[in-house]
Short mmCIF file of C-alpha atoms and ligand atoms in Angstrom, two decimals:
data_model
loop_
_atom_site.label_atom_id
_atom_site.label_comp_id
_atom_site.label_asym_id
_atom_site.label_seq_id
_atom_site.Cartn_x
_atom_site.Cartn_y
_atom_site.Cartn_z
CA UNK A 154 -14.08 9.95 -25.85
CA UNK A 155 -15.79 13.02 -24.41
CA UNK A 156 -14.08 14.21 -21.26
CA UNK A 157 -16.33 15.36 -18.45
CA UNK A 158 -15.79 19.14 -18.01
CA UNK A 159 -14.76 18.65 -14.37
CA UNK A 160 -12.08 16.13 -15.38
CA UNK A 161 -10.81 18.58 -17.97
CA UNK A 162 -10.73 21.31 -15.34
CA UNK A 163 -8.67 19.05 -13.07
CA UNK A 164 -6.26 18.18 -15.88
CA UNK A 165 -5.79 21.90 -16.59
CA UNK A 166 -5.21 22.73 -12.94
CA UNK A 167 -4.41 19.95 -10.47
CA UNK A 168 -5.57 21.40 -7.17
CA UNK A 169 -7.38 20.35 -3.99
CA UNK A 170 -10.38 22.41 -5.12
CA UNK A 171 -10.71 20.63 -8.47
CA UNK A 172 -10.18 17.19 -6.91
CA UNK A 173 -12.92 17.98 -4.39
CA UNK A 174 -15.25 19.08 -7.12
CA UNK A 175 -14.84 15.68 -8.81
CA UNK A 176 -15.35 13.81 -5.54
CA UNK A 177 -18.65 15.63 -5.10
CA UNK A 178 -20.08 14.45 -8.44
CA UNK A 179 -23.35 12.53 -8.08
CA UNK A 180 -22.75 10.46 -11.19
CA UNK A 181 -19.16 9.23 -11.13
CA UNK A 182 -19.43 6.80 -14.08
CA UNK A 183 -17.59 9.03 -16.57
CA UNK A 184 -14.69 9.45 -14.10
CA UNK A 185 -14.38 5.68 -13.64
CA UNK A 186 -14.48 5.22 -17.39
CA UNK A 187 -11.79 7.84 -17.99
CA UNK A 188 -9.56 6.40 -15.22
CA UNK A 189 -9.91 2.95 -16.79
CA UNK A 190 -8.87 4.34 -20.15
CA UNK A 191 -5.82 6.12 -18.68
CA UNK A 192 -4.89 2.92 -16.87
CA UNK A 193 -5.10 0.94 -20.11
CA UNK A 194 -2.98 3.50 -21.99
CA UNK A 195 -0.24 3.35 -19.33
CA UNK A 196 -0.35 -0.23 -18.08
CA UNK A 197 -2.19 -2.14 -20.81
CA UNK A 198 -4.10 -5.16 -19.54
CA UNK A 199 -1.42 -6.10 -17.01
CA UNK A 200 -2.12 -6.65 -13.33
CA UNK A 201 1.12 -6.86 -11.37
CA UNK A 202 1.00 -9.27 -8.46
CA UNK A 203 3.25 -8.55 -5.48
CA UNK A 204 4.08 -11.00 -2.69
CA UNK A 205 3.91 -9.57 0.83
CA UNK A 206 6.12 -11.12 3.51
CA UNK A 207 5.04 -9.81 6.92
CA UNK A 208 8.22 -10.57 8.82
CA UNK A 209 7.62 -8.95 12.22
CA UNK A 210 4.54 -7.67 14.04
CA UNK A 211 6.53 -5.90 16.76
CA UNK A 212 6.00 -2.16 16.58
CA UNK A 213 7.22 0.66 18.82
CA UNK A 214 4.51 3.08 17.64
CA UNK A 215 1.01 3.64 18.98
CA UNK A 216 -1.13 4.44 15.92
CA UNK A 217 -4.69 4.51 17.22
CA UNK A 218 -6.26 2.46 14.41
CA UNK A 219 -3.70 -0.33 14.23
CA UNK A 220 -3.89 -3.74 15.88
CA UNK A 221 -0.09 -3.93 15.97
CA UNK A 222 0.37 -0.79 18.05
CA UNK A 223 2.63 -1.29 21.08
CA UNK A 224 -0.19 -0.74 23.61
CA UNK A 225 -2.16 -3.74 22.34
CA UNK A 226 -1.13 -6.28 24.96
CA UNK A 227 -3.40 -8.97 23.50
CA UNK A 228 -1.40 -9.15 20.25
CA UNK A 229 0.81 -12.24 20.11
CA UNK A 230 4.13 -10.96 18.77
CA UNK A 231 6.46 -12.76 16.36
CA UNK A 232 9.59 -12.17 14.34
CA UNK A 233 10.58 -14.33 11.41
CA UNK A 234 14.25 -15.28 11.32
CA UNK A 235 16.45 -13.85 8.58
CA UNK A 236 16.63 -17.34 7.07
CA UNK A 237 12.83 -17.66 7.05
CA UNK A 238 12.38 -14.26 5.39
CA UNK A 239 14.92 -15.04 2.66
CA UNK A 240 13.44 -18.50 2.11
CA UNK A 241 9.87 -17.15 1.83
CA UNK A 242 10.89 -14.50 -0.71
CA UNK A 243 12.71 -17.10 -2.79
CA UNK A 244 9.70 -19.44 -2.68
CA UNK A 245 7.53 -16.54 -3.86
CA UNK A 246 9.92 -15.94 -6.79
CA UNK A 247 9.77 -19.63 -7.70
CA UNK A 248 5.95 -19.38 -7.68
CA UNK A 249 6.16 -16.56 -10.23
CA UNK A 250 6.20 -13.35 -8.13
CA UNK A 251 8.57 -10.70 -9.45
CA UNK A 252 8.41 -8.51 -6.32
CA UNK A 253 8.64 -9.26 -2.61
CA UNK A 254 7.24 -6.62 -0.28
CA UNK A 255 9.05 -7.01 3.05
CA UNK A 256 6.69 -5.53 5.61
CA UNK A 257 6.82 -5.11 9.40
CA UNK A 258 5.89 -2.81 12.23
CA UNK A 259 8.57 -0.32 13.34
CA UNK A 260 10.73 -2.95 14.95
CA UNK A 261 14.15 -1.76 16.17
CA UNK A 262 15.40 -5.36 16.22
CA UNK A 263 15.57 -5.26 12.44
CA UNK A 264 18.39 -2.77 12.04
CA UNK A 265 19.26 -1.52 8.56
CA UNK A 266 22.28 -3.84 8.65
CA UNK A 267 19.98 -6.84 9.15
CA UNK A 268 17.56 -5.63 6.47
CA UNK A 269 20.46 -4.94 4.11
CA UNK A 270 21.77 -8.46 4.62
CA UNK A 271 18.33 -9.93 3.83
CA UNK A 272 17.96 -7.85 0.65
CA UNK A 273 21.45 -8.76 -0.56
CA UNK A 274 20.92 -12.48 0.09
CA UNK A 275 17.60 -12.52 -1.80
CA UNK A 276 19.12 -10.60 -4.72
CA UNK A 277 22.12 -12.93 -4.74
CA UNK A 278 19.89 -15.98 -5.12
CA UNK A 279 17.02 -14.77 -7.33
CA UNK A 280 16.20 -11.97 -9.72
CA UNK A 281 13.51 -10.10 -7.83
CA UNK A 282 12.44 -6.55 -6.96
CA UNK A 283 12.43 -5.74 -3.26
CA UNK A 284 9.95 -3.32 -1.75
CA UNK A 285 10.42 -2.37 1.88
CA UNK A 286 7.56 -1.32 4.13
CA UNK A 287 9.02 -1.03 7.63
CA UNK A 288 8.22 2.50 8.73
CA UNK A 289 10.11 5.79 8.90
CA UNK A 290 13.89 5.79 8.50
CA UNK A 291 16.52 8.51 8.50
CA UNK A 292 18.09 9.75 5.26
CA UNK A 293 21.30 7.85 6.13
CA UNK A 294 19.40 4.62 6.80
CA UNK A 295 17.49 4.91 3.53
CA UNK A 296 20.76 5.61 1.70
CA UNK A 297 22.27 2.45 3.14
CA UNK A 298 19.24 0.32 2.19
CA UNK A 299 19.35 1.70 -1.33
CA UNK A 300 23.03 0.74 -1.52
CA UNK A 301 21.93 -2.77 -0.53
CA UNK A 302 19.68 -2.67 -3.62
CA UNK A 303 16.23 -2.08 -2.16
CA UNK A 304 14.09 -0.96 -5.12
CA UNK A 305 10.95 0.52 -3.62
CA UNK A 306 9.65 1.77 -0.30
CA UNK A 307 6.06 1.98 0.91
CA UNK A 308 5.21 4.53 3.57
CA UNK A 309 1.56 5.54 3.60
CA UNK A 310 0.97 9.05 4.88
CA UNK A 311 -2.44 7.83 6.19
CA UNK A 312 -4.03 11.31 6.34
CA UNK A 313 -2.97 14.70 5.02
CA UNK A 314 -4.92 16.51 7.75
CA UNK A 315 -2.41 17.73 10.38
CA UNK A 316 -4.83 17.66 13.29
CA UNK A 317 -6.21 14.25 12.46
CA UNK A 318 -2.67 12.97 11.89
CA UNK A 319 -1.64 14.16 15.35
CA UNK A 320 -4.71 12.62 16.98
CA UNK A 321 -4.08 9.23 15.39
CA UNK A 322 -0.30 9.13 15.62
CA UNK A 323 1.06 9.99 19.10
CA UNK A 324 4.54 8.89 17.97
CA UNK A 325 5.00 10.89 14.79
CA UNK A 326 4.22 13.96 12.73
CA UNK A 327 2.93 14.46 9.21
CA UNK A 328 5.96 16.70 8.54
CA UNK A 329 8.37 13.83 9.30
CA UNK A 330 6.31 11.40 7.28
CA UNK A 331 6.27 13.56 4.16
CA UNK A 332 9.95 14.42 4.63
CA UNK A 333 10.71 10.71 4.60
CA UNK A 334 8.67 10.29 1.40
CA UNK A 335 10.57 13.16 -0.23
CA UNK A 336 13.88 11.57 0.81
CA UNK A 337 12.84 8.32 -0.85
CA UNK A 338 12.35 10.15 -4.13
CA UNK A 339 15.69 11.95 -3.76
CA UNK A 340 17.44 8.62 -3.26
CA UNK A 341 15.93 7.09 -6.39
CA UNK A 342 13.50 4.69 -4.74
CA UNK A 343 10.11 4.10 -6.25
CA UNK A 344 8.21 5.72 -3.41
CA UNK A 345 4.80 4.70 -2.20
CA UNK A 346 2.38 6.85 -0.23
CA UNK A 347 -1.24 6.19 0.56
CA UNK A 348 -4.06 6.83 2.95
CA UNK A 349 -7.23 5.48 4.51
CA UNK A 350 -10.81 6.26 3.59
CA UNK A 351 -13.29 6.57 6.45
CA UNK A 352 -11.12 7.78 9.33
CA UNK A 353 -13.13 9.53 12.08
CA UNK A 354 -13.79 13.23 11.26
CA UNK A 355 -12.40 12.83 7.73
CA UNK A 356 -14.28 14.92 5.17
CA UNK A 357 -14.32 14.86 1.36
CA UNK A 358 -11.98 17.82 1.51
CA UNK A 359 -9.51 15.78 3.60
CA UNK A 360 -9.61 13.09 0.93
CA UNK A 361 -9.01 15.70 -1.77
CA UNK A 362 -5.96 16.85 0.23
CA UNK A 363 -4.79 13.25 0.53
CA UNK A 364 -4.98 12.73 -3.23
CA UNK A 365 -3.26 16.06 -3.87
CA UNK A 366 -0.43 15.15 -1.50
CA UNK A 367 0.24 11.98 -3.54
CA UNK A 368 0.51 14.23 -6.58
CA UNK A 369 2.66 16.80 -4.80
CA UNK A 370 5.06 14.07 -3.68
CA UNK A 371 4.94 12.53 -7.17
CA UNK A 372 4.46 9.11 -5.59
CA UNK A 373 5.30 6.16 -7.83
CA UNK A 374 2.86 3.96 -5.90
CA UNK A 375 -0.18 4.71 -3.76
CA UNK A 376 -2.12 2.38 -1.49
CA UNK A 377 -5.63 3.69 -0.89
CA UNK A 378 -7.85 1.51 1.24
CA UNK A 379 -10.82 1.73 3.57
CA UNK A 380 -10.30 2.10 7.31
CA UNK A 381 -11.27 -1.12 9.10
CA UNK A 382 -11.79 -0.93 12.88
CA UNK A 383 -9.72 -3.29 15.01
CA UNK A 384 -11.46 -4.48 18.23
CA UNK A 385 -8.35 -3.96 20.39
CA UNK A 386 -7.86 -0.29 19.45
CA UNK A 387 -9.37 3.02 20.55
CA UNK A 388 -11.22 3.28 17.24
CA UNK A 389 -13.02 -0.04 17.70
CA UNK A 390 -16.48 1.55 17.71
CA UNK A 391 -16.15 3.45 14.45
CA UNK A 392 -17.58 2.14 11.18
CA UNK A 393 -15.45 0.87 8.33
CA UNK A 394 -14.71 3.20 5.42
CA UNK A 395 -16.75 3.20 2.21
CA UNK A 396 -15.56 0.96 -0.61
CA UNK A 397 -17.32 3.18 -3.16
CA UNK A 398 -15.48 6.27 -1.96
CA UNK A 399 -12.24 4.28 -2.03
CA UNK A 400 -12.84 3.45 -5.69
CA UNK A 401 -13.50 7.13 -6.43
CA UNK A 402 -10.22 8.16 -4.75
CA UNK A 403 -8.31 5.51 -6.73
CA UNK A 404 -9.88 6.69 -10.00
CA UNK A 405 -8.92 10.35 -9.42
CA UNK A 406 -5.42 9.33 -8.38
CA UNK A 407 -5.09 7.34 -11.61
CA UNK A 408 -6.09 10.41 -13.62
CA UNK A 409 -3.51 12.72 -12.03
CA UNK A 410 -0.75 10.10 -11.63
CA UNK A 411 -1.18 8.08 -14.84
CA UNK A 412 1.98 6.00 -14.48
CA UNK A 413 1.73 5.24 -10.76
CA UNK A 414 1.28 1.71 -9.49
CA UNK A 415 -2.05 1.62 -7.69
CA UNK A 416 -2.88 -1.54 -5.77
CA UNK A 417 -6.31 -2.90 -5.08
CA UNK A 418 -5.38 -2.97 -1.39
CA UNK A 419 -5.85 -5.99 0.82
CA UNK A 420 -8.10 -3.95 3.15
CA UNK A 421 -10.53 -3.45 0.29
CA UNK A 422 -10.49 -7.16 -0.45
CA UNK A 423 -11.25 -7.85 3.21
CA UNK A 424 -14.40 -5.73 3.06
CA UNK A 425 -15.64 -6.90 -0.28
CA UNK A 426 -13.84 -9.17 -2.69
CA UNK A 427 -16.15 -8.08 -5.52
CA UNK A 428 -15.11 -4.48 -5.00
CA UNK A 429 -11.50 -5.60 -5.17
CA UNK A 430 -12.16 -6.96 -8.66
CA UNK A 431 -14.12 -3.89 -9.65
CA UNK A 432 -11.14 -1.73 -8.77
CA UNK A 433 -9.39 -3.08 -11.83
CA UNK A 434 -11.88 -1.26 -14.00
CA UNK A 435 -11.39 2.12 -12.34
CA UNK A 436 -7.65 2.57 -12.19
CA UNK A 437 -5.88 -0.04 -10.06
CA UNK A 438 -3.17 -2.12 -11.76
CA UNK A 439 -1.57 -4.01 -8.89
CA UNK A 440 -2.67 -6.61 -6.39
CA UNK A 441 -0.84 -7.58 -3.22
CA UNK A 442 -0.94 -11.18 -2.02
CA UNK A 443 0.27 -12.35 1.39
CA UNK A 444 2.85 -15.13 1.29
CA UNK A 445 3.64 -14.88 5.01
CA UNK A 446 4.05 -18.40 6.45
CA UNK A 447 0.76 -19.82 7.85
CA UNK A 448 2.02 -19.85 11.46
CA UNK A 449 2.45 -16.05 11.38
CA UNK A 450 -0.11 -14.70 8.92
CA UNK A 451 -3.02 -14.58 11.40
CA UNK A 452 -0.85 -12.66 13.87
CA UNK A 453 -0.17 -9.78 11.50
CA UNK A 454 -3.37 -7.97 12.23
CA UNK A 455 -3.35 -4.24 11.48
CA UNK A 456 -7.09 -4.81 11.01
CA UNK A 457 -9.02 -8.09 11.47
CA UNK A 458 -8.89 -10.44 8.46
CA UNK A 459 -9.58 -14.06 7.76
CA UNK A 460 -6.82 -14.27 5.16
CA UNK A 461 -4.85 -17.50 5.29
CA UNK A 462 -1.87 -18.73 3.32
CA UNK A 463 -1.77 -22.42 2.47
CA UNK A 464 0.43 -22.93 -0.55
CA UNK A 465 2.26 -20.05 -2.24
CA UNK A 466 2.35 -21.66 -5.67
CA UNK A 467 -1.25 -22.87 -5.76
CA UNK A 468 -2.56 -19.52 -4.51
CA UNK A 469 -0.58 -17.67 -7.13
CA UNK A 470 -2.11 -19.92 -9.81
CA UNK A 471 -5.64 -19.34 -8.45
CA UNK A 472 -5.06 -15.60 -8.47
CA UNK A 473 -3.72 -15.66 -12.02
CA UNK A 474 -6.83 -17.54 -13.11
CA UNK A 475 -9.11 -15.03 -11.38
CA UNK A 476 -7.26 -12.16 -13.10
CA UNK A 477 -7.60 -13.82 -16.50
CA UNK A 478 -11.36 -14.20 -16.00
CA UNK A 479 -11.45 -10.38 -15.74
CA UNK A 480 -9.76 -10.31 -19.17
CA UNK A 481 -6.57 -8.96 -17.64
CA UNK A 482 -3.05 -10.38 -17.82
CA UNK A 483 -1.35 -11.37 -14.53
CA UNK A 484 2.32 -10.49 -14.26
S1 LIG U 792 0.34 1.53 11.57
FE1 LIG U 792 2.45 0.81 11.32
S2 LIG U 792 3.66 2.18 12.65
FE2 LIG U 792 1.54 2.40 13.28
S3 LIG U 792 1.29 0.93 14.98
FE3 LIG U 792 0.66 -0.11 13.07
S4 LIG U 792 2.46 -1.18 12.35
FE4 LIG U 792 3.12 0.36 13.84
#
């Protein structure tokens, strides 16, 4: 296969400049093709399906794009009980999921002791990987959760632009975020970063910096999805991010992080389910599926969705069928 000269340049020197130069290409088809080939060489035809359990929508932070932010008084808040969380993860394992992603806002109620108990109980009862996605934690807290056998941790950096980060995140800094991601690597977690496409004032160069940061952090996973405006946030009047640009960012990430797990994110599926499928031909190898109980799933609204969960087992089967029709193998 002939490699486009700009891809070769990037492979020779992974830099923001060379990522940007790829993003600026008018005809991106050879990049998609190359990313697909790299994906096949590293992950074969497998699509890994992860079960997401959204166990609390309480959050102490005030991220300007997020429907769960603490200033949104119209959000109806919930917390699943420890028993419910453990039960849902076990049901997901019975339906065939090998990984449960336990996700929440930054909710102080769920101390690391509580989270540790939940992880240990799930691991005691079923053989399953546990990914946590519950916001920033100290080195000591992450050490404790690792001792409780958490396998992976997702913590999207959201944007690598300092100024934009500060504007969107009144409760945190990019320095702390990246420090936390570096700590995850040090502690032996599979670490997951990620960012949004289409944030206000974001440029192609910002996106190039975002992709480079994933490389710099040597992320094992990266969630890249379009920004979707939530009506109850300050960014409600902005347009949603481009699905095409999202696919381009995923493809470049695949090229520079060949072994990383790259999900076709749920936000992309919300905008366009066809694009979600297409992502599997330009570098993504993972899909996340909500298994949050029906009474809570509508309340976990970082961005508006019409996703519902009826039956964990049936939905898993439907998804497996859809993956097979793309000539991929669900796992
Ligand atoms: S993005 Fe995460 S940390 Fe920020 S308000 Fe939403 S749930 Fe909380």
